[in-house]
Amino acid sequence: MKKIIVLTDFSNQSEQALKAAADLAKKHKVELLVVHMLELNQAIITSPDGMYIEQTVFLVKLAEKNLKEFLEKPYLEGVTVTPVIKHYKVFSELNAIAKEHDADLIVMGSNGASGFEEMFIGSNAEKVVRNATVPVLVIKGEVTNLSIDRFVFACDFNDDNLPAFQKAKEFAAMLNASMEVVFINTPNDEFLSNRDAYQKINKFLTKANSAQQVEIYNDYSVEQGIINYGKTILADAIAIPTHGRKGISHMFNGSIGEDVVNHSRIPVITFKI
């Protein structure tokens, strides 16, 4: 691991993400890129109107001041921190930042979303997860001395999850962490006997050229099963593939990865399929 992007809006939750990222940075000796996105839009930034130009300069200077003060934290002592300010809030732009700086991970805080807000608006964490091609670590609440030594990776063992599985293995190796892999079996049309489940898992592992041990865990829903299994084994984090569905597809099909991000209190890592 070389660099970690931390997304901040100066809120308490984004500070918890910064603390968590600082813990990882100290353990793995990596640089933090702390990114703040302004609420400006492209029309204002490129407007020839002098008033808009003055306003833009003022807001950028204010953001620089606020970010400098935000980063004056004792827990960042000894950590290399690079502040980055983007003029407007486009979450897909994080990929460009990650690529430009060769970053390995995005860390952000989230209060989650629920009910109609979750269905029609979604949280900022969801928006980042949908767009990011690098792993995203979502922090919920306060995490003290974060160390990802053991994490759960859950998937349905369909072939489209193979790239995410490989990314998760690489991530575990990068952190020198133990990856516990689980298949969630639920009492619905997707229910599989243990025999059928292990046949499916073994075919997947053969294609992945992996001898990874996999646990079968039964629960009422995939989301509940992932979260409950993570609690059961005292995992430091939960890792899941996400399709990054958008628009109508997201509304009707949803995303288990985003549901877990919204509802888990354990930190969640997502890997884009």
XYZ file of N, CA, C and O in Angstrom, residues 38-187:
600
model
N -15.810 20.884 -3.116
C -16.684 22.036 -2.955
C -18.039 21.796 -3.626
O -18.171 20.927 -4.477
N -19.019 22.607 -3.251
C -20.361 22.476 -3.817
C -20.543 23.337 -5.065
O -21.648 23.601 -5.498
N -19.430 23.821 -5.635
C -19.528 24.636 -6.845
C -19.882 23.765 -8.036
O -19.640 22.568 -8.034
N -20.412 24.375 -9.081
C -20.654 23.622 -10.314
C -19.804 24.194 -11.442
O -19.251 25.282 -11.346
N -19.701 23.449 -12.505
C -18.819 23.825 -13.610
C -19.234 25.160 -14.239
O -18.394 25.941 -14.674
N -20.530 25.451 -14.273
C -21.008 26.693 -14.894
C -20.462 27.909 -14.154
O -20.050 28.901 -14.768
N -20.456 27.851 -12.819
C -19.952 28.973 -12.028
C -18.449 29.137 -12.222
O -17.933 30.231 -12.396
N -17.739 28.002 -12.215
C -16.287 28.041 -12.309
C -15.821 28.641 -13.631
O -14.863 29.409 -13.693
N -16.524 28.321 -14.727
C -16.090 28.755 -16.054
C -16.788 30.034 -16.521
O -16.555 30.500 -17.631
N -17.657 30.598 -15.677
C -18.400 31.785 -16.066
C -17.462 32.978 -16.264
O -16.547 33.205 -15.474
N -17.693 33.791 -17.330
C -16.873 34.983 -17.545
C -17.251 36.135 -16.626
O -16.569 37.155 -16.562
N -18.354 35.973 -15.908
C -18.823 37.017 -15.012
C -17.823 37.211 -13.876
O -17.503 36.284 -13.138
N -17.349 38.432 -13.681
C -16.340 38.715 -12.658
C -16.803 38.374 -11.260
O -16.014 37.964 -10.412
N -18.094 38.560 -10.996
C -18.611 38.271 -9.660
C -18.446 36.799 -9.319
O -18.049 36.432 -8.225
N -18.743 35.923 -10.305
C -18.601 34.492 -10.064
C -17.134 34.115 -9.842
O -16.822 33.263 -9.026
N -16.246 34.771 -10.582
C -14.823 34.482 -10.411
C -14.372 34.853 -9.003
O -13.685 34.094 -8.318
N -14.794 36.034 -8.548
C -14.445 36.464 -7.188
C -15.016 35.496 -6.166
O -14.349 35.136 -5.195
N -16.258 35.123 -6.377
C -16.919 34.203 -5.444
C -16.199 32.854 -5.408
O -15.996 32.276 -4.337
N -15.796 32.369 -6.561
C -15.089 31.091 -6.635
C -13.761 31.154 -5.895
O -13.436 30.260 -5.101
N -12.999 32.228 -6.135
C -11.706 32.392 -5.457
C -11.902 32.449 -3.951
O -11.159 31.813 -3.179
N -12.931 33.189 -3.524
C -13.207 33.299 -2.084
C -13.518 31.939 -1.469
O -12.981 31.570 -0.415
N -14.385 31.166 -2.133
C -14.783 29.864 -1.601
C -13.620 28.875 -1.589
O -13.486 28.073 -0.661
N -12.771 28.924 -2.604
C -11.604 28.039 -2.639
C -10.647 28.388 -1.502
O -10.135 27.496 -0.806
N -10.397 29.694 -1.298
C -9.503 30.134 -0.222
C -10.067 29.739 1.147
O -9.327 29.322 2.038
N -11.379 29.891 1.293
C -12.019 29.510 2.557
C -11.887 28.006 2.794
O -11.609 27.557 3.911
N -12.076 27.216 1.727
C -11.942 25.762 1.850
C -10.511 25.377 2.215
O -10.289 24.484 3.042
N -9.537 26.053 1.620
C -8.127 25.785 1.942
C -7.856 26.066 3.418
O -7.168 25.298 4.093
N -8.394 27.186 3.919
C -8.225 27.540 5.328
C -8.878 26.495 6.231
O -8.275 26.028 7.213
N -10.122 26.141 5.916
C -10.841 25.158 6.733
C -10.148 23.796 6.724
O -10.076 23.117 7.745
N -9.643 23.387 5.545
C -8.974 22.092 5.448
C -7.671 22.101 6.238
O -7.338 21.119 6.911
N -6.929 23.205 6.169
C -5.678 23.319 6.932
C -5.949 23.177 8.426
O -5.252 22.445 9.140
N -6.999 23.865 8.899
C -7.355 23.787 10.325
C -7.863 22.393 10.692
O -7.573 21.871 11.770
N -8.617 21.791 9.774
C -9.166 20.445 10.012
C -8.047 19.415 10.181
O -8.192 18.438 10.926
N -6.934 19.639 9.490
C -5.829 18.674 9.515
C -4.843 18.915 10.666
O -3.872 18.180 10.800
N -5.109 19.916 11.488
C -4.235 20.182 12.645
C -4.666 19.304 13.813
O -5.197 19.760 14.813
N -4.450 18.006 13.650
C -4.884 17.027 14.642
C -3.666 16.280 15.200
O -2.772 15.894 14.429
N -3.622 16.047 16.488
C -2.471 15.340 17.077
C -2.302 13.921 16.544
O -1.181 13.427 16.451
N -3.414 13.265 16.171
C -3.293 11.884 15.709
C -2.679 11.781 14.307
O -2.378 10.687 13.839
N -2.490 12.927 13.634
C -1.840 12.923 12.322
C -0.328 13.149 12.420
O 0.356 13.148 11.399
N 0.153 13.322 13.627
C 1.592 13.549 13.809
C 2.378 12.330 13.301
O 2.061 11.189 13.625
N 3.364 12.593 12.477
C 4.176 11.515 11.913
C 3.605 10.923 10.639
O 4.218 10.038 10.035
N 2.423 11.392 10.205
C 1.798 10.895 8.980
C 1.982 11.923 7.866
O 1.773 13.122 8.073
N 2.377 11.476 6.688
C 2.480 12.371 5.527
C 1.086 12.633 4.979
O 0.387 11.703 4.579
N 0.671 13.905 5.002
C -0.683 14.274 4.587
C -0.610 15.305 3.459
O 0.067 16.325 3.586
N -1.315 15.033 2.365
C -1.405 15.969 1.240
C -2.853 16.409 1.075
O -3.720 15.569 0.801
N -3.160 17.711 1.278
C -4.537 18.185 1.082
C -4.858 18.360 -0.401
O -4.010 18.814 -1.173
N -6.071 17.995 -0.810
C -6.513 18.137 -2.203
C -7.905 18.752 -2.188
O -8.800 18.255 -1.504
N -8.089 19.851 -2.929
C -9.407 20.488 -3.024
C -9.894 20.427 -4.464
O -9.176 20.822 -5.390
N -11.093 19.907 -4.651
C -11.724 19.864 -5.961
C -12.869 20.874 -5.977
O -13.583 21.036 -4.981
N -13.078 21.525 -7.111
C -14.005 22.642 -7.173
C -15.468 22.260 -7.059
O -16.287 23.074 -6.652
N -15.831 21.034 -7.446
C -17.235 20.663 -7.373
C -17.359 19.179 -7.040
O -16.409 18.421 -7.158
N -18.548 18.833 -6.592
C -18.756 17.491 -6.041
C -19.195 16.520 -7.131
O -20.374 16.412 -7.462
N -18.215 15.831 -7.712
C -18.485 14.772 -8.686
C -17.736 13.538 -8.197
O -16.511 13.477 -8.258
N -18.489 12.568 -7.681
C -17.844 11.447 -7.009
C -17.037 10.581 -7.965
O -16.064 9.947 -7.570
N -17.424 10.570 -9.240
C -16.647 9.783 -10.206
C -15.242 10.345 -10.379
O -14.337 9.647 -10.830
N -15.048 11.617 -10.023
C -13.739 12.247 -10.152
C -12.712 11.622 -9.200
O -11.506 11.742 -9.404
N -13.188 10.954 -8.170
C -12.263 10.299 -7.241
C -11.405 9.258 -7.944
O -10.258 9.023 -7.562
N -11.965 8.619 -8.977
C -11.182 7.641 -9.736
C -9.983 8.301 -10.402
O -8.890 7.741 -10.444
N -10.209 9.503 -10.947
C -9.117 10.229 -11.595
C -8.043 10.597 -10.573
O -6.841 10.500 -10.855
N -8.484 10.995 -9.378
C -7.526 11.333 -8.318
C -6.739 10.092 -7.909
O -5.514 10.132 -7.753
N -7.451 8.972 -7.754
C -6.786 7.723 -7.366
C -5.774 7.287 -8.415
O -4.658 6.851 -8.091
N -6.156 7.415 -9.689
C -5.256 7.020 -10.770
C -4.049 7.947 -10.857
O -2.899 7.505 -11.015
N -4.308 9.248 -10.734
C -3.229 10.236 -10.823
C -2.179 10.033 -9.737
O -0.977 10.170 -9.962
N -2.652 9.695 -8.523
C -1.743 9.573 -7.385
C -1.388 8.124 -7.053
O -0.707 7.864 -6.066
N -1.868 7.187 -7.862
C -1.590 5.766 -7.641
C -2.040 5.331 -6.243
O -1.310 4.659 -5.508
N -3.251 5.746 -5.875
C -3.797 5.416 -4.556
C -4.389 4.011 -4.562
O -4.895 3.534 -5.581
N -4.337 3.355 -3.413
C -4.789 1.967 -3.301
C -6.159 1.828 -2.642
O -6.771 0.764 -2.710
N -6.628 2.897 -1.982
C -7.822 2.766 -1.152
C -8.453 4.143 -0.972
O -7.752 5.151 -0.879
N -9.801 4.179 -0.925
C -10.541 5.378 -0.545
C -11.192 5.106 0.804
O -11.834 4.074 0.999
N -11.029 6.024 1.742
C -11.648 5.897 3.065
C -12.612 7.059 3.253
O -12.273 8.211 2.980
N -13.815 6.755 3.720
C -14.785 7.817 3.982
C -15.711 7.419 5.115
O -15.865 6.227 5.423
N -16.297 8.414 5.765
C -17.263 8.153 6.823
C -18.667 8.180 6.265
O -18.928 8.737 5.208
N -19.592 7.578 6.999
C -20.987 7.576 6.564
C -21.904 7.415 7.763
O -21.621 6.653 8.686
N -23.008 8.160 7.741
C -24.064 7.966 8.732
C -25.095 6.978 8.219
O -26.024 6.616 8.916
N -24.934 6.550 6.956
C -25.893 5.631 6.352
C -27.114 6.369 5.848
O -27.253 7.582 5.967
N -28.042 5.620 5.280
C -29.306 6.177 4.797
C -30.363 5.109 5.008
O -30.064 3.923 5.073
N -31.613 5.554 5.144
C -32.666 4.566 5.377
C -33.975 5.057 4.765
O -34.121 6.218 4.396
N -34.940 4.137 4.674
C -36.268 4.481 4.197
C -36.269 5.085 2.808
O -35.552 4.663 1.919
N -37.118 6.134 2.608
C -37.242 6.769 1.295
C -35.935 7.418 0.867
O -35.602 7.454 -0.305
N -35.157 7.942 1.858
C -33.878 8.564 1.513
C -32.963 7.534 0.876
O -32.285 7.805 -0.114
N -32.944 6.320 1.440
C -32.087 5.270 0.898
C -32.535 4.882 -0.512
O -31.720 4.666 -1.402
N -33.852 4.823 -0.751
C -34.362 4.372 -2.044
C -34.143 5.410 -3.142
O -33.727 5.100 -4.247
N -34.433 6.676 -2.820
C -34.454 7.686 -3.882
C -33.219 8.580 -3.927
O -32.919 9.159 -4.957
N -32.517 8.729 -2.804
C -31.375 9.634 -2.774
C -30.070 8.879 -2.532
O -29.104 9.008 -3.266
N -30.059 8.047 -1.496
C -28.845 7.314 -1.170
C -27.878 8.180 -0.391
O -27.997 9.393 -0.338
N -26.925 7.560 0.248
C -25.912 8.293 1.002
C -24.749 8.637 0.087
O -24.591 8.079 -1.002
N -23.902 9.570 0.548
C -22.690 9.882 -0.201
C -21.821 8.647 -0.345
O -21.154 8.451 -1.368
N -21.827 7.797 0.698
C -21.033 6.562 0.636
C -21.491 5.694 -0.532
O -20.673 5.125 -1.259
N -22.814 5.597 -0.728
C -23.332 4.813 -1.851
C -22.825 5.361 -3.175
O -22.443 4.617 -4.080
N -22.842 6.700 -3.296
C -22.429 7.326 -4.548
C -20.952 7.059 -4.839
O -20.559 6.837 -5.985
N -20.133 7.090 -3.797
C -18.709 6.790 -3.979
C -18.531 5.328 -4.359
O -17.786 4.991 -5.278
N -19.237 4.441 -3.648
C -19.139 3.006 -3.917
C -19.532 2.689 -5.357
O -18.897 1.882 -6.034
N -20.592 3.343 -5.872
C -21.061 3.073 -7.235
C -20.033 3.472 -8.287
O -19.971 2.886 -9.357
N -19.238 4.492 -7.979
C -18.338 5.048 -8.994
C -16.886 4.611 -8.859
O -16.129 4.701 -9.824
N -16.469 4.179 -7.690
C -15.045 3.921 -7.449
C -14.602 2.584 -8.031
O -15.298 1.574 -7.905
N -13.448 2.587 -8.668
C -12.864 1.342 -9.177
C -11.802 0.803 -8.228
O -11.394 -0.351 -8.358
N -11.337 1.632 -7.280
C -10.426 1.142 -6.245
C -11.267 0.769 -5.027
O -12.411 1.226 -4.894
N -10.760 -0.071 -4.124
C -11.532 -0.430 -2.931
C -11.930 0.803 -2.122
O -11.178 1.776 -2.041
N -13.130 0.752 -1.540
C -13.631 1.840 -0.702
C -13.871 1.289 0.702
O -14.585 0.297 0.874
N -13.266 1.930 1.703
C -13.473 1.554 3.102
C -14.407 2.579 3.724
O -14.089 3.768 3.775
N -15.581 2.129 4.180
C -16.584 3.018 4.764
C -16.600 2.836 6.274
O -16.775 1.716 6.773
N -16.412 3.944 6.985
C -16.367 3.934 8.452
C -17.688 4.432 8.998
O -18.173 5.500 8.616
N -18.290 3.681 9.919
C -19.539 4.089 10.556
C -19.268 4.312 12.047
O -18.813 3.420 12.745
N -19.545 5.513 12.538
C -19.316 5.788 13.949
C -17.838 5.885 14.265
O -16.996 6.028 13.379
N -17.516 5.810 15.541
C -16.129 5.969 15.970
C -15.413 4.628 15.985
O -15.916 3.636 16.513
N -14.244 4.594 15.401
C -13.411 3.399 15.389
C -12.086 3.756 16.051
O -11.411 4.693 15.637
N -11.731 3.030 17.092
C -10.501 3.322 17.828
C -9.403 2.354 17.420
O -9.589 1.144 17.428
N -8.251 2.921 17.051
C -7.080 2.112 16.680
C -7.433 1.052 15.627
O -7.261 -0.153 15.852
N -7.921 1.513 14.492
C -8.310 0.590 13.427
C -7.117 -0.197 12.907
O -6.088 0.361 12.566
N -7.298 -1.498 12.870
C -6.298 -2.383 12.277
C -7.050 -3.506 11.587
O -7.787 -4.256 12.231
N -6.907 -3.600 10.274
C -7.633 -4.634 9.544
C -6.749 -5.874 9.434
O -6.009 -6.059 8.475
N -6.818 -6.698 10.474
C -6.037 -7.933 10.512
C -6.862 -9.141 10.070
O -6.311 -10.170 9.684
N -8.177 -9.002 10.151
C -9.067 -10.103 9.787
C -10.362 -9.527 9.219
O -11.021 -8.733 9.883
N -10.686 -9.881 7.986
C -11.933 -9.368 7.427
C -12.701 -10.477 6.721
O -12.146 -11.471 6.270
N -14.023 -10.269 6.654
C -14.932 -11.200 5.980
C -15.063 -10.779 4.522
O -15.233 -9.605 4.224
N -14.993 -11.748 3.606
C -15.347 -11.482 2.212
C -16.542 -12.361 1.887
O -16.479 -13.584 1.987
N -17.653 -11.725 1.510
C -18.884 -12.460 1.202
C -19.270 -12.226 -0.244
O -19.213 -11.104 -0.744
N -19.659 -13.305 -0.927
C -20.180 -13.162 -2.294
C -21.070 -14.359 -2.612
O -21.196 -15.290 -1.806
N -21.709 -14.335 -3.794
C -22.625 -15.415 -4.160
C -21.946 -16.494 -5.014
O -22.582 -17.439 -5.446
N -20.639 -16.308 -5.283
C -19.834 -17.283 -6.030
C -20.319 -17.491 -7.463
O -20.124 -18.552 -8.033
N -20.938 -16.452 -8.017
C -21.174 -16.424 -9.456
C -19.908 -15.923 -10.139
O -19.091 -15.214 -9.533
N -19.751 -16.261 -11.403
C -18.500 -15.956 -12.105
C -18.175 -14.465 -12.153
O -17.007 -14.088 -12.200
N -19.215 -13.606 -12.148
C -18.916 -12.177 -12.253
C -18.241 -11.624 -10.996
O -17.742 -10.500 -10.984
N -18.195 -12.438 -9.926
C -17.516 -12.019 -8.708
C -16.024 -12.369 -8.686
O -15.318 -12.017 -7.744
N -15.554 -13.071 -9.717
C -14.148 -13.485 -9.745
C -13.167 -12.313 -9.654
O -12.216 -12.370 -8.866
N -13.366 -11.211 -10.424
C -12.422 -10.089 -10.301
C -12.392 -9.491 -8.896
O -11.327 -9.163 -8.379
N -13.572 -9.363 -8.274
C -13.625 -8.806 -6.917
C -12.940 -9.740 -5.921
O -12.254 -9.284 -4.992
N -13.110 -11.039 -6.092
C -12.450 -12.023 -5.227
C -10.928 -11.889 -5.321
O -10.224 -11.889 -4.306
N -10.416 -11.748 -6.543
C -8.973 -11.590 -6.730
C -8.486 -10.281 -6.111
O -7.424 -10.236 -5.478
N -9.272 -9.207 -6.278
C -8.895 -7.920 -5.680
C -8.868 -8.017 -4.158
O -7.994 -7.438 -3.498
N -9.836 -8.739 -3.596
C -9.885 -8.900 -2.140
C -8.675 -9.693 -1.640
O -8.107 -9.380 -0.587
N -8.277 -10.729 -2.396
C -7.084 -11.497 -2.024
C -5.840 -10.616 -2.061
O -4.987 -10.679 -1.167
N -5.739 -9.787 -3.099
C -4.595 -8.880 -3.211
C -4.607 -7.863 -2.068
O -3.556 -7.515 -1.523
N -5.797 -7.396 -1.718
C -5.930 -6.435 -0.624
C -5.495 -7.064 0.697
O -4.794 -6.448 1.497
N -5.913 -8.317 0.920
C -5.511 -9.029 2.140
C -3.996 -9.188 2.205
O -3.378 -8.992 3.259
N -3.385 -9.528 1.068
C -1.929 -9.684 1.028
C -1.243 -8.349 1.292
O -0.223 -8.285 2.001
N -1.800 -7.266 0.733
C -1.225 -5.939 0.908
C -1.240 -5.524 2.381
O -0.312 -4.889 2.868
N -2.307 -5.904 3.099
C -2.433 -5.550 4.515
C -1.861 -6.623 5.439
O -1.864 -6.448 6.653
N -1.413 -7.740 4.834
C -0.986 -8.896 5.624
C -2.115 -9.323 6.569
O -1.910 -9.585 7.756
N -3.324 -9.391 6.017
C -4.522 -9.700 6.802
C -5.069 -11.071 6.438
O -4.807 -11.610 5.360
N -5.859 -11.623 7.351
C -6.542 -12.894 7.109
C -7.902 -12.610 6.478
O -8.666 -11.778 6.981
N -8.215 -13.297 5.368
C -9.499 -13.123 4.693
C -10.368 -14.352 4.925
O -10.024 -15.450 4.503
N -11.486 -14.147 5.618
C -12.433 -15.232 5.889
C -13.563 -15.143 4.861
O -14.269 -14.129 4.799
N -13.729 -16.178 4.044
C -14.704 -16.130 2.952
C -15.976 -16.866 3.359
O -15.920 -17.963 3.927
N -17.144 -16.256 3.059
C -18.406 -16.848 3.495
C -19.437 -16.804 2.365
O -19.474 -15.882 1.558
N -20.253 -17.851 2.321
C -21.419 -17.924 1.430
C -22.659 -17.861 2.307
O -22.814 -18.677 3.231
N -23.552 -16.898 2.063
C -24.765 -16.752 2.862
C -25.901 -17.514 2.192
O -26.267 -17.217 1.046
N -26.449 -18.473 2.902
C -27.557 -19.283 2.398
C -28.853 -18.783 3.024
O -28.941 -18.639 4.250
N -29.863 -18.498 2.207
C -31.103 -17.927 2.720
C -32.309 -18.794 2.343
O -32.287 -19.491 1.324
N -33.374 -18.754 3.150
C -34.551 -19.612 2.923
C -35.508 -19.024 1.891
O -36.624 -18.632 2.196
